[in-house]
Coordinates of N, CA, C and O in Angstrom, one line a residue:
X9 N 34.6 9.5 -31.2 CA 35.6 8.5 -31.0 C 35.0 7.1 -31.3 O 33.9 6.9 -31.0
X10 N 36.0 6.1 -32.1 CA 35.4 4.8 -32.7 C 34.8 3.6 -31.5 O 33.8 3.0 -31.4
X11 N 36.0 3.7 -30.6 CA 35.5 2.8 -29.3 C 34.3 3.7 -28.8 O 34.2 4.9 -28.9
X12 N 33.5 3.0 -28.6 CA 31.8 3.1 -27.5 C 31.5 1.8 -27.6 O 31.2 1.1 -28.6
X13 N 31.6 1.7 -26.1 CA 30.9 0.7 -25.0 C 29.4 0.6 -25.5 O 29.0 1.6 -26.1
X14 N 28.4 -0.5 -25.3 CA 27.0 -0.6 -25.2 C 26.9 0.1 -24.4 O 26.8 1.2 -24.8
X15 N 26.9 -0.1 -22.9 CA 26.8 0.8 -21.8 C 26.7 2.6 -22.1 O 25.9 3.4 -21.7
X16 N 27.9 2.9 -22.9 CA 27.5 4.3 -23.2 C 26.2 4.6 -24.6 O 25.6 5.6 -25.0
X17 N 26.1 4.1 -24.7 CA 24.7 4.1 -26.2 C 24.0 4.8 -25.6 O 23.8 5.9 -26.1
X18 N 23.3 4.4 -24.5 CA 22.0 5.2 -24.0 C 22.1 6.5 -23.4 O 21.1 7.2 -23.2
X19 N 23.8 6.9 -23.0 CA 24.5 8.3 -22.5 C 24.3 9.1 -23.7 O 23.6 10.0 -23.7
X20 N 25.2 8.6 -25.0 CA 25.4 9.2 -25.9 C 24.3 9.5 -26.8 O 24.5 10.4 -27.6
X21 N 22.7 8.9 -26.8 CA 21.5 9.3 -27.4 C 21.1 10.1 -26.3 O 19.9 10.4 -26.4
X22 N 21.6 10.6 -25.2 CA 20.8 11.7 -24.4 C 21.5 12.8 -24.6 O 21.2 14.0 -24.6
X23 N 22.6 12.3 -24.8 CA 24.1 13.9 -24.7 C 23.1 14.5 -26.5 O 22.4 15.5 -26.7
X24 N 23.3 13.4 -27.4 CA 23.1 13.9 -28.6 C 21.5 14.9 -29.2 O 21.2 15.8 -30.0
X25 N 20.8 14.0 -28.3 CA 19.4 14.9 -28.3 C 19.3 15.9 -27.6 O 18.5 16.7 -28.0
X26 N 20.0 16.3 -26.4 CA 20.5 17.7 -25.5 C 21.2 18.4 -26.7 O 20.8 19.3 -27.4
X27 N 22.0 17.9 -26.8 CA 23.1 18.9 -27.8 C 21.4 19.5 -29.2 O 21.0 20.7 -29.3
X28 N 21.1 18.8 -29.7 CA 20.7 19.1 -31.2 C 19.6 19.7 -30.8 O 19.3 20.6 -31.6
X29 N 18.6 19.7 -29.6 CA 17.8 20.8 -29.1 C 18.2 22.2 -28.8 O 17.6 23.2 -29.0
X30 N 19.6 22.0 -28.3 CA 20.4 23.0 -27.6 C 20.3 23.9 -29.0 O 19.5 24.9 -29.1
X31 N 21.1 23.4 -30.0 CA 21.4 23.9 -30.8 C 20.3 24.0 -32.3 O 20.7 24.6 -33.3
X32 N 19.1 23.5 -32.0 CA 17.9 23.4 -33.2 C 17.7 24.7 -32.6 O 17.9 25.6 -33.4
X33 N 17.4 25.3 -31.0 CA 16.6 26.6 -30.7 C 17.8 27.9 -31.2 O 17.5 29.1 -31.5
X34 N 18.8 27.3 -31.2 CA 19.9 28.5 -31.3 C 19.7 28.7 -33.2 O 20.3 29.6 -33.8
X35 N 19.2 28.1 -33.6 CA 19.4 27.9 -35.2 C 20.7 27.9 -35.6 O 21.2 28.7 -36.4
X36 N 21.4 26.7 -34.7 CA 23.0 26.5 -35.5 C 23.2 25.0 -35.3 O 24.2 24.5 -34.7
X37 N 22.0 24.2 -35.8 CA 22.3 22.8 -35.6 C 23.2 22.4 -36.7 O 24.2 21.7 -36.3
X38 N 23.2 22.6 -38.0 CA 24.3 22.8 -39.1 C 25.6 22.7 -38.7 O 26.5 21.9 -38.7
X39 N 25.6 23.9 -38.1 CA 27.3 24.3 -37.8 C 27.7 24.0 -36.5 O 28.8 24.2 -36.0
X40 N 26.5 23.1 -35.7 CA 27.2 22.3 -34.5 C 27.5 21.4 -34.9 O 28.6 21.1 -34.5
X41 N 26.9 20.5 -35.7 CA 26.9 19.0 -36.4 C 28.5 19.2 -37.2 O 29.4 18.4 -37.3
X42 N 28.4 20.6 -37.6 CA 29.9 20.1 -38.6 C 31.2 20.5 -37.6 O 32.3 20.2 -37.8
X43 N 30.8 21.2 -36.6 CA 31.9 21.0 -35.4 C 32.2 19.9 -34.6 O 33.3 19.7 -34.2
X44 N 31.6 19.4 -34.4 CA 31.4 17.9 -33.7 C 32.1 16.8 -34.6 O 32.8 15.9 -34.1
X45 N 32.0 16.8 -35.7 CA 32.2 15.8 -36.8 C 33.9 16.1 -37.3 O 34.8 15.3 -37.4
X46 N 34.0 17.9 -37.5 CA 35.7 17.9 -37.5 C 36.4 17.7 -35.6 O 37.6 17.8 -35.5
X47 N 35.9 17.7 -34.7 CA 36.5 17.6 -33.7 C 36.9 16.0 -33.5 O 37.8 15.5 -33.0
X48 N 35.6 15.6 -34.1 CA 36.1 14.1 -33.2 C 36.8 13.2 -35.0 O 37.3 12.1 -35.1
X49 N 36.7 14.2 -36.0 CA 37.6 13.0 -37.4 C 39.1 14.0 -36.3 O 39.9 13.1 -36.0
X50 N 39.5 14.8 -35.8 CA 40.8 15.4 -35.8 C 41.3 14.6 -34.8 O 42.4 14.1 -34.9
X51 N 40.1 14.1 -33.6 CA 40.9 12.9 -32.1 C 41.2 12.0 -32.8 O 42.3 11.5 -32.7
X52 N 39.9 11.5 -33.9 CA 40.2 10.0 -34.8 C 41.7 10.2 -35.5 O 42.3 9.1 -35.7
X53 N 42.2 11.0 -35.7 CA 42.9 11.2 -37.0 C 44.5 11.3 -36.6 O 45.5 11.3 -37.3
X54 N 44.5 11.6 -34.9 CA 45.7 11.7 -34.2 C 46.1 11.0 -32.8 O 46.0 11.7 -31.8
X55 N 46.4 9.9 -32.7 CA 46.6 9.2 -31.9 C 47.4 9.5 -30.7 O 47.5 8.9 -29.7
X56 N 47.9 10.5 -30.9 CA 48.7 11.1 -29.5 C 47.7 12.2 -28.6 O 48.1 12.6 -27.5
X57 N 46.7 12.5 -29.2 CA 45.7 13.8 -29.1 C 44.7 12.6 -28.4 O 44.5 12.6 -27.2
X58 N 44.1 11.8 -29.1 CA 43.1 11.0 -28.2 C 43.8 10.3 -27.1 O 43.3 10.5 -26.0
X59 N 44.8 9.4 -27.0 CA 44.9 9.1 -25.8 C 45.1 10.4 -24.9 O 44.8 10.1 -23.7
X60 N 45.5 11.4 -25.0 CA 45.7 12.4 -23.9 C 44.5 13.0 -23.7 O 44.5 13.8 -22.8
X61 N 43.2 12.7 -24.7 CA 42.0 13.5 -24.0 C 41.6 12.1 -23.4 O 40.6 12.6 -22.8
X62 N 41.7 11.1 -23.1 CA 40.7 9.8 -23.0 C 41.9 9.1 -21.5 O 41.5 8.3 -20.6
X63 N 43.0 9.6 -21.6 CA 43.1 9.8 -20.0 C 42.9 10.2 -18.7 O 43.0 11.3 -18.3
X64 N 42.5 8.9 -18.0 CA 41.7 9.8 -16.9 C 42.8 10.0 -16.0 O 42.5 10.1 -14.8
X65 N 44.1 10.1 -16.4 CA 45.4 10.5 -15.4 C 45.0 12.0 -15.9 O 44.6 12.7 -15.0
X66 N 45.1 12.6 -17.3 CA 45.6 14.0 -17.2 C 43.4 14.9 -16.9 O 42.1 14.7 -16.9
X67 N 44.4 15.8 -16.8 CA 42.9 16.8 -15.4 C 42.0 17.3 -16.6 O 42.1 17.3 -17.8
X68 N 41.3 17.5 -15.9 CA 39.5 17.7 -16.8 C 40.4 18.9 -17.0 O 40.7 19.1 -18.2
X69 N 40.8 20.0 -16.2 CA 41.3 21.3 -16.7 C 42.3 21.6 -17.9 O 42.2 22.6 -18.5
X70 N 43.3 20.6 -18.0 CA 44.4 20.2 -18.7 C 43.7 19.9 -20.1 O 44.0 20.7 -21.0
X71 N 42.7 18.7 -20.4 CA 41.9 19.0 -21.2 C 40.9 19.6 -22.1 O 40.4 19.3 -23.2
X72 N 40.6 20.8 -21.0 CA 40.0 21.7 -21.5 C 40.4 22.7 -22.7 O 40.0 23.0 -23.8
X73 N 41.8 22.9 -21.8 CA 42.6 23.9 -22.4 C 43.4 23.2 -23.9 O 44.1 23.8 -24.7
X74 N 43.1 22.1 -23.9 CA 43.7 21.3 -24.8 C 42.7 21.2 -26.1 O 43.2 20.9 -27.2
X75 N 41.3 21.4 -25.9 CA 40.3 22.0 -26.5 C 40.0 23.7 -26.8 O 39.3 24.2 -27.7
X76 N 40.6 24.3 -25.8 CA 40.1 25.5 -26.3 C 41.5 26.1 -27.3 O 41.4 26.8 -28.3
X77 N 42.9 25.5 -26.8 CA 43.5 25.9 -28.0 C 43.5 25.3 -29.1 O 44.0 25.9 -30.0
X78 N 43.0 23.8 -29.5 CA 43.2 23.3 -30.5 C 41.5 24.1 -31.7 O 41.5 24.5 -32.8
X79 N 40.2 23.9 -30.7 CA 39.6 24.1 -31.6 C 38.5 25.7 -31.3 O 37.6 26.2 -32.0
X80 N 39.1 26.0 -30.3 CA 38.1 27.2 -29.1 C 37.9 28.3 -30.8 O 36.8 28.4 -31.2
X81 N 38.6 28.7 -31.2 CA 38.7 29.7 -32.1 C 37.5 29.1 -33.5 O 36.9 29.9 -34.2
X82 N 37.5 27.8 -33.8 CA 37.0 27.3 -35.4 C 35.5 26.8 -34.8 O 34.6 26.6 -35.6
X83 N 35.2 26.6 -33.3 CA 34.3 26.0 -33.4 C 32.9 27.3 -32.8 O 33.3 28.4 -32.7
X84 N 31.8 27.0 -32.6 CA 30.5 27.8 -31.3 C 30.4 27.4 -30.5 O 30.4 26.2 -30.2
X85 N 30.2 28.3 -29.7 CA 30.2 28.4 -28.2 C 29.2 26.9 -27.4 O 29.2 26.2 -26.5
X86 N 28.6 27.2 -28.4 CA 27.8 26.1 -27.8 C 28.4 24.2 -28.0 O 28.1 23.2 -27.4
X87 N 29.2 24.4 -29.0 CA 29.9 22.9 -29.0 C 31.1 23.2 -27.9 O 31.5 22.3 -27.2
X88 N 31.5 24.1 -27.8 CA 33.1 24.3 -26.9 C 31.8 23.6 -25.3 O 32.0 22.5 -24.7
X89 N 30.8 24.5 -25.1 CA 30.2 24.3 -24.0 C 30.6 22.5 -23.9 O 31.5 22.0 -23.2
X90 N 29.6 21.7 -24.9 CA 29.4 20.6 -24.4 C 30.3 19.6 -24.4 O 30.4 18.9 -23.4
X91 N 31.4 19.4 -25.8 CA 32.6 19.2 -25.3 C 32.8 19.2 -23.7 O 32.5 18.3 -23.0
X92 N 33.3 20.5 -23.0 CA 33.3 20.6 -21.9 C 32.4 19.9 -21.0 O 33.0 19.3 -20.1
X93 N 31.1 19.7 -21.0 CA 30.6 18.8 -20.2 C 30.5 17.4 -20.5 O 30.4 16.5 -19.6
X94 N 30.8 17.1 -21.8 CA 31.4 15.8 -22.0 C 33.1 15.7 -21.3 O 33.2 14.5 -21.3
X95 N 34.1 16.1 -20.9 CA 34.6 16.4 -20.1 C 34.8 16.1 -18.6 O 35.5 15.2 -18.0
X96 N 34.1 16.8 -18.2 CA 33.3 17.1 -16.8 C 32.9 15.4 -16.8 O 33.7 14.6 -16.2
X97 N 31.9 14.9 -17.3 CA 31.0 14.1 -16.9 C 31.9 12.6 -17.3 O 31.3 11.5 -17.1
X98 N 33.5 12.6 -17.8 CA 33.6 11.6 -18.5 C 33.0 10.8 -19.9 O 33.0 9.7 -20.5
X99 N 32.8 11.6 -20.1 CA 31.9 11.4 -21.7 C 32.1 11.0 -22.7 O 31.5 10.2 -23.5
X100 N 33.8 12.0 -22.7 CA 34.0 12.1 -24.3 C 34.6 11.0 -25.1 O 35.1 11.3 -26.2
X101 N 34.5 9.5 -24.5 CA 35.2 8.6 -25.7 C 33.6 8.4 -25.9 O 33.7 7.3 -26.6
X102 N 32.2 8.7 -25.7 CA 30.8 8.4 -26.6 C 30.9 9.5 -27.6 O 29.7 9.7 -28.0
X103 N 31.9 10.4 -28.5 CA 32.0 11.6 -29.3 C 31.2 10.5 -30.3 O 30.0 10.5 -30.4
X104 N 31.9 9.6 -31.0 CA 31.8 9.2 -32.3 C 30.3 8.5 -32.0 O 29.6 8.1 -33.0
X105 N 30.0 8.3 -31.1 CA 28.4 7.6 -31.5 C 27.1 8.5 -31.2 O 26.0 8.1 -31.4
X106 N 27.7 10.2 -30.4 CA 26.8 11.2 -30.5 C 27.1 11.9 -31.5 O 26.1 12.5 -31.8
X107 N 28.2 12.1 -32.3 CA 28.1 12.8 -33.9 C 27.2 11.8 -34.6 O 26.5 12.3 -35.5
X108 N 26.9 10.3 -34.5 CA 26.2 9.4 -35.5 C 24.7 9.6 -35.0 O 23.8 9.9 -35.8
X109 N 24.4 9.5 -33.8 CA 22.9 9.7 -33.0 C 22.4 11.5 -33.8 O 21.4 11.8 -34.4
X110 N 23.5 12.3 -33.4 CA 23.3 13.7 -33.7 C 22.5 13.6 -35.0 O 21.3 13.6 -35.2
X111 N 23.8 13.5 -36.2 CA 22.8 13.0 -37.7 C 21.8 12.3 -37.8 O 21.1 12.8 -38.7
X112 N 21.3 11.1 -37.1 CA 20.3 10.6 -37.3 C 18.9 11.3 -36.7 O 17.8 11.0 -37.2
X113 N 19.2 12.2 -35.8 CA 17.9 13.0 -35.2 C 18.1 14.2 -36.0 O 17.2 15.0 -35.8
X114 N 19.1 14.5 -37.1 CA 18.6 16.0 -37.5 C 18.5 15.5 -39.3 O 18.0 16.4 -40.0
X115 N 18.9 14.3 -40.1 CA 18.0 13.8 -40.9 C 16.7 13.4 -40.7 O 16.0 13.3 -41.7
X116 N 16.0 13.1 -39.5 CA 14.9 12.6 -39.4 C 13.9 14.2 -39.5 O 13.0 14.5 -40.3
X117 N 14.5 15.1 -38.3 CA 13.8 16.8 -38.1 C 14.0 17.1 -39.7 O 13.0 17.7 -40.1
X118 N 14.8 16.9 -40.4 CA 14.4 17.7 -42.1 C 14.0 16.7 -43.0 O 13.9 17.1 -44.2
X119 N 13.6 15.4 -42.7 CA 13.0 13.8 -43.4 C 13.9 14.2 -45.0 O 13.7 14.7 -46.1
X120 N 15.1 13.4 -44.1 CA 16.2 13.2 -44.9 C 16.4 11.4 -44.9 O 16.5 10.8 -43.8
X121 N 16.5 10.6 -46.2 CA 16.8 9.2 -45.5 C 18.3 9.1 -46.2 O 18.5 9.8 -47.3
X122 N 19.4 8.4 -45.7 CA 20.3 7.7 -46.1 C 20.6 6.7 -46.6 O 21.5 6.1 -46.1
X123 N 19.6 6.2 -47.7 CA 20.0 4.8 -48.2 C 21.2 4.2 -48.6 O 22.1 4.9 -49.1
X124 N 21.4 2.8 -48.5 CA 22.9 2.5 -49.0 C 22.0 1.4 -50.3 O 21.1 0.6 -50.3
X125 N 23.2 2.3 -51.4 CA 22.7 1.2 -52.9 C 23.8 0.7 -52.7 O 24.7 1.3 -52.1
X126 N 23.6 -0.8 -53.2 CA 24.8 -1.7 -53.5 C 24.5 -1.8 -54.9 O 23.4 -1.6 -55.3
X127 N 25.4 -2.1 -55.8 CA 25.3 -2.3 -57.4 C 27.1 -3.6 -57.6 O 28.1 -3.8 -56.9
X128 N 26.6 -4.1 -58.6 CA 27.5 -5.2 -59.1 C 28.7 -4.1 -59.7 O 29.9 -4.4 -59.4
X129 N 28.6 -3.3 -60.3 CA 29.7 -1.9 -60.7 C 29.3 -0.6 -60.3 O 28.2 -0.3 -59.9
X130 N 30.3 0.2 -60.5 CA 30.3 1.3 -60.3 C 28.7 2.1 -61.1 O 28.3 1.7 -62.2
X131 N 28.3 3.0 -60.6 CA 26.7 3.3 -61.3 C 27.4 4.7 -61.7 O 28.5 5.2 -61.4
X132 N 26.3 5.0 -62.5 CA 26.9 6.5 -63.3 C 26.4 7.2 -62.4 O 25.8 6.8 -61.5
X133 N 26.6 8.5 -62.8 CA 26.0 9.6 -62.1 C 24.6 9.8 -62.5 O 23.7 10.2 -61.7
X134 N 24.3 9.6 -63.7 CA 22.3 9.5 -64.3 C 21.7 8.4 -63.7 O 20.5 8.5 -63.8
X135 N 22.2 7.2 -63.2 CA 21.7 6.2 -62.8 C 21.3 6.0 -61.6 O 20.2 5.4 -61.3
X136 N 22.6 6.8 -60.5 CA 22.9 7.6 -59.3 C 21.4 8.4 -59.2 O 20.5 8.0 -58.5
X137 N 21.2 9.6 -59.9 CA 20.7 10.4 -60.2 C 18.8 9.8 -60.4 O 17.7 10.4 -60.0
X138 N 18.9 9.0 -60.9 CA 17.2 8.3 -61.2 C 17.0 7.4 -60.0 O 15.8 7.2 -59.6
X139 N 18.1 7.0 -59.5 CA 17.4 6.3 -58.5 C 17.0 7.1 -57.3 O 15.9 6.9 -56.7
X140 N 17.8 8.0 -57.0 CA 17.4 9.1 -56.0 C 15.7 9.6 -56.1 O 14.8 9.8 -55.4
X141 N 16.0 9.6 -57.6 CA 14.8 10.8 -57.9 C 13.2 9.4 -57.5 O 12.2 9.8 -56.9
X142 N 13.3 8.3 -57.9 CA 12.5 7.1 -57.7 C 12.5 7.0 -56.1 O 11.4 6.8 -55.5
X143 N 13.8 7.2 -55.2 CA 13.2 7.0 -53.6 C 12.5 8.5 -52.9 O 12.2 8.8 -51.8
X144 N 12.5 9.3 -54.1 CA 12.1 10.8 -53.2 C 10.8 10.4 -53.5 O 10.1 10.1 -52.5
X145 N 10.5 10.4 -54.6 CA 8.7 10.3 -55.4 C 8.3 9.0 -53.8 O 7.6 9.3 -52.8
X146 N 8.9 8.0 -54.0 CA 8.2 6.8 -53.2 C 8.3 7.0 -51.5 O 7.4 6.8 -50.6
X147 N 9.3 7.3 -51.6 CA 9.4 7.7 -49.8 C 8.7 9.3 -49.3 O 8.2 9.6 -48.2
X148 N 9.1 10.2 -50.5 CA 8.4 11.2 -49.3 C 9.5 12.2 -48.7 O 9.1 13.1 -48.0
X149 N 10.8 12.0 -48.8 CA 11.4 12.3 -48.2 C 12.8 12.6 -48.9 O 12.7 12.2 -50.1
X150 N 14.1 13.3 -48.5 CA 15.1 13.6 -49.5 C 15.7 12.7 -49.0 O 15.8 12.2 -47.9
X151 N 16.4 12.5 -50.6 CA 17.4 11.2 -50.6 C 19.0 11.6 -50.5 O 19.6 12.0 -51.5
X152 N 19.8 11.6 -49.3 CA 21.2 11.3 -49.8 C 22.0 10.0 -49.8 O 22.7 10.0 -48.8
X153 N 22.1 9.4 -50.4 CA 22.6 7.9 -50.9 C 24.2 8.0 -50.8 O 25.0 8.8 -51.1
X154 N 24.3 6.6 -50.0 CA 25.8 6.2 -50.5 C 25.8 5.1 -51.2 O 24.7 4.5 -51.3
X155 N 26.9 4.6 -51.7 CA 27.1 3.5 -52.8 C 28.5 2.6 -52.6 O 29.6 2.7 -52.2
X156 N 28.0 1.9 -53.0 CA 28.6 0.2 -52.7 C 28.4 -0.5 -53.5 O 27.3 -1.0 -53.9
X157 N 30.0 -0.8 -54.0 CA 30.1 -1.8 -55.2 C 30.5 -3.0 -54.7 O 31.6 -3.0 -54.1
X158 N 29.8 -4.4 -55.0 CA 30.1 -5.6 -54.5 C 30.0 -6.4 -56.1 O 28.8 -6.6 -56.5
X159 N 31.1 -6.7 -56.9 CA 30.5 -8.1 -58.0 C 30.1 -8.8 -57.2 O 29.3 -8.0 -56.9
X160 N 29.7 -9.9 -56.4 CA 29.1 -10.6 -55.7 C 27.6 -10.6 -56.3 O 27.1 -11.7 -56.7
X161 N 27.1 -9.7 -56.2 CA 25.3 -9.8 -56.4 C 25.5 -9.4 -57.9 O 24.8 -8.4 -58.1
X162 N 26.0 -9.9 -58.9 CA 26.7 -10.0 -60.4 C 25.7 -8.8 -61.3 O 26.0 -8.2 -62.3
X163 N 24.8 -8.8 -60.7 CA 23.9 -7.4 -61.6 C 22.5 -7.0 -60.5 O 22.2 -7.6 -59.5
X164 N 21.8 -5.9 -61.1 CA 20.8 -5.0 -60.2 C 21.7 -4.4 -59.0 O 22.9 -4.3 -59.0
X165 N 20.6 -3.9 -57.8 CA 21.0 -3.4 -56.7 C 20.3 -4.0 -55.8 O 19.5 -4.9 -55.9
X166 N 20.8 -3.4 -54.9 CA 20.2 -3.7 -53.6 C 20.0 -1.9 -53.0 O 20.7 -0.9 -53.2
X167 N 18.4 -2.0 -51.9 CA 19.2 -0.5 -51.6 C 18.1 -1.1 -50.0 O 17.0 -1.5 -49.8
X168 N 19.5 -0.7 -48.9 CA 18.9 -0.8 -47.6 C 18.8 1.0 -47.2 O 19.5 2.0 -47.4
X169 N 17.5 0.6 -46.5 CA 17.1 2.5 -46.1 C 16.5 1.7 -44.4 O 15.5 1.0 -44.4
X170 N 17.2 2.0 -43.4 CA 17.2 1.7 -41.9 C 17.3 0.4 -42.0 O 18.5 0.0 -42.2
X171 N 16.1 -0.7 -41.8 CA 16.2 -1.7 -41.2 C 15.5 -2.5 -42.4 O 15.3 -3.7 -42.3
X172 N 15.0 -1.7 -43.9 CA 14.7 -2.1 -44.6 C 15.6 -2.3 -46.0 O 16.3 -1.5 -46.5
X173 N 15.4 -3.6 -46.4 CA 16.2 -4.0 -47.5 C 15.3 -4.8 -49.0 O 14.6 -5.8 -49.2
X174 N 15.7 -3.9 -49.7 CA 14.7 -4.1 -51.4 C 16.0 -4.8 -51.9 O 17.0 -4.1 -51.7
X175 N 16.3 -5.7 -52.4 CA 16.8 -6.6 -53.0 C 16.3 -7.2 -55.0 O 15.4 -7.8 -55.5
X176 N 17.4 -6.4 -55.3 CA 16.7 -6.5 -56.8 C 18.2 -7.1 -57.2 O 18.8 -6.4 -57.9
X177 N 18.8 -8.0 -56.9 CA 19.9 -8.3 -57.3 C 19.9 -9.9 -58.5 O 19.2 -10.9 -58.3
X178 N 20.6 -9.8 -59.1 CA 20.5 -10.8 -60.1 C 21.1 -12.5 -59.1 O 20.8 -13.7 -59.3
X179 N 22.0 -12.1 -58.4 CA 22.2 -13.3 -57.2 C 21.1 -13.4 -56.8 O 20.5 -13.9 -57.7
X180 N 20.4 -13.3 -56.0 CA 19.4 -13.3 -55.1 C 18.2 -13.8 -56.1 O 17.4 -14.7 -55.8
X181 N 18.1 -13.0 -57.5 CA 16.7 -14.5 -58.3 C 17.5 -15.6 -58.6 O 16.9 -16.6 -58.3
X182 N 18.7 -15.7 -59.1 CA 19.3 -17.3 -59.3 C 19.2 -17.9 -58.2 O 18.8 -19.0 -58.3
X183 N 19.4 -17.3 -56.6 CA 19.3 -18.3 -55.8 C 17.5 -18.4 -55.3 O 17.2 -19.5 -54.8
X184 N 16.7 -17.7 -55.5 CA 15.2 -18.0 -55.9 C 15.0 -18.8 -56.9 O 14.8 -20.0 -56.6
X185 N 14.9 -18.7 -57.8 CA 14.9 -19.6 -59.3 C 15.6 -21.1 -58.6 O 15.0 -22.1 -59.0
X186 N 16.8 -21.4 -57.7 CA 17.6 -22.4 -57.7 C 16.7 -22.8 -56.6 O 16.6 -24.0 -56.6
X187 N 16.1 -22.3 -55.7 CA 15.4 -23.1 -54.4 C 14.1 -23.4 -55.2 O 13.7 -24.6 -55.0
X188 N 13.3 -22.6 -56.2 CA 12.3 -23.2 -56.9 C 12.4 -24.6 -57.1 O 11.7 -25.5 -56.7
X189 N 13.3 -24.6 -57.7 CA 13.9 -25.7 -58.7 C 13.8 -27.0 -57.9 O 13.1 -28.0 -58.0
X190 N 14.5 -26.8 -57.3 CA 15.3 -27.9 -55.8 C 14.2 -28.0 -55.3 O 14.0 -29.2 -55.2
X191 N 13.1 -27.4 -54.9 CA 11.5 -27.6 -54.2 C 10.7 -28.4 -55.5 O 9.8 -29.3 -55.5
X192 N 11.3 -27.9 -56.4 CA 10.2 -28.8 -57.6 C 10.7 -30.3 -57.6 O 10.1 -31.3 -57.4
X193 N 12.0 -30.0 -57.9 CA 12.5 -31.8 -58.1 C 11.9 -32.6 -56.8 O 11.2 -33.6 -57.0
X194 N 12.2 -32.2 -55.8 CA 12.0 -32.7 -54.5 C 10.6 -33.4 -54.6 O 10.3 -34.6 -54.5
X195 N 9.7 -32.3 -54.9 CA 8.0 -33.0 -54.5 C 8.4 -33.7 -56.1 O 8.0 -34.8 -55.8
X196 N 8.8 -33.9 -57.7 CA 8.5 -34.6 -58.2 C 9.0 -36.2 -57.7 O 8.2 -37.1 -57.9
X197 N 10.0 -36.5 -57.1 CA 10.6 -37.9 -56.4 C 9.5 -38.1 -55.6 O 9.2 -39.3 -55.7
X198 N 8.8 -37.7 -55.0 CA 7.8 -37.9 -53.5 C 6.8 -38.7 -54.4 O 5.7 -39.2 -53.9

């Protein structure tokens, strides 16, 4: 679910690393990850379905069963479980920030990175394709990339991978080149 509180962050990184242990020993971390992700796009996706699970008027049992018929049959026992204790515990509007915690601890267990390229246009698929193959060689690690087109940075890319950002954008040396510039004139007047 999109709403999470700060306060629940540190709930939903403990639900999410329980769940992905629960489920790394069971060898169905895959097919928990992709149950978790269609349960909570189906609450996202229906507005009469999330407010009636995220009411704390209607009964933890009422919601149960509101889960086991909508998803008890498509999903494993082991997501029906925690659902359920998300449930139980008040939990379940942290869904959408323990499906994002979830991915981030089971790309890290298979050293998976998700970089985001930004490009001035749309990139080809060979272009797509080489740069992948340039962050696997450099990082170590498999690449799945998403992409973001902004004219703004008028040519190159940008590509942020966590908290790091490589900036190769053609804005970004004009405005280098332009602060040169402006620092040169400056000390020539002095």
């Amino acid at each position: 679910m999109k709403t999470v509180d700060i306060k629940h962050i540190k709930a939903a990184k403990k639900y999410s690393e329980a769940l992905f242990q629960t489920a790394f020993e069971a060898g169905k971390n895959e097919k928990v990850y992709d149950d978790i992700v269609f349960i909570n796009e189906t609450i996202e996706t229906n507005e009469q379905l999330k407010n009636a699970l995220l009411n704390p008027v209607v009964l933890n049992k009422d919601k149960k069963d509101i889960f086991q018929k909508l998803f008890g049959i498509h999903i494993d026992k082991i997501t029906l479980d925690f659902i359920y204790l998300l449930i139980e515990n008040g939990r379940l509007n942290c869904l959408n920030e323990i499906v994002n915690r979830y991915n981030q601890t089971n790309n890290k267990k298979n050293n998976i990175i998700t970089p985001l390229i930004i490009s001035a246009v749309e990139l080809t698929e060979e272009q797509k394709q080489r740069i992948n193959l340039k962050l696997e060689d450099k990082t170590g690690s498999r690449v799945l990339s998403e992409y973001l087109t902004e004219p703004d940075i008028i040519g190159g890319i940008i590509i942020k991978i966590d908290d790091k950002t490589i900036d190769c954008s053609i804005k970004t040396k004009f405005d280098n080149m332009k602060k040169q510039l402006t620092k040169g004139t400056n000390y020539g007047n002095n």
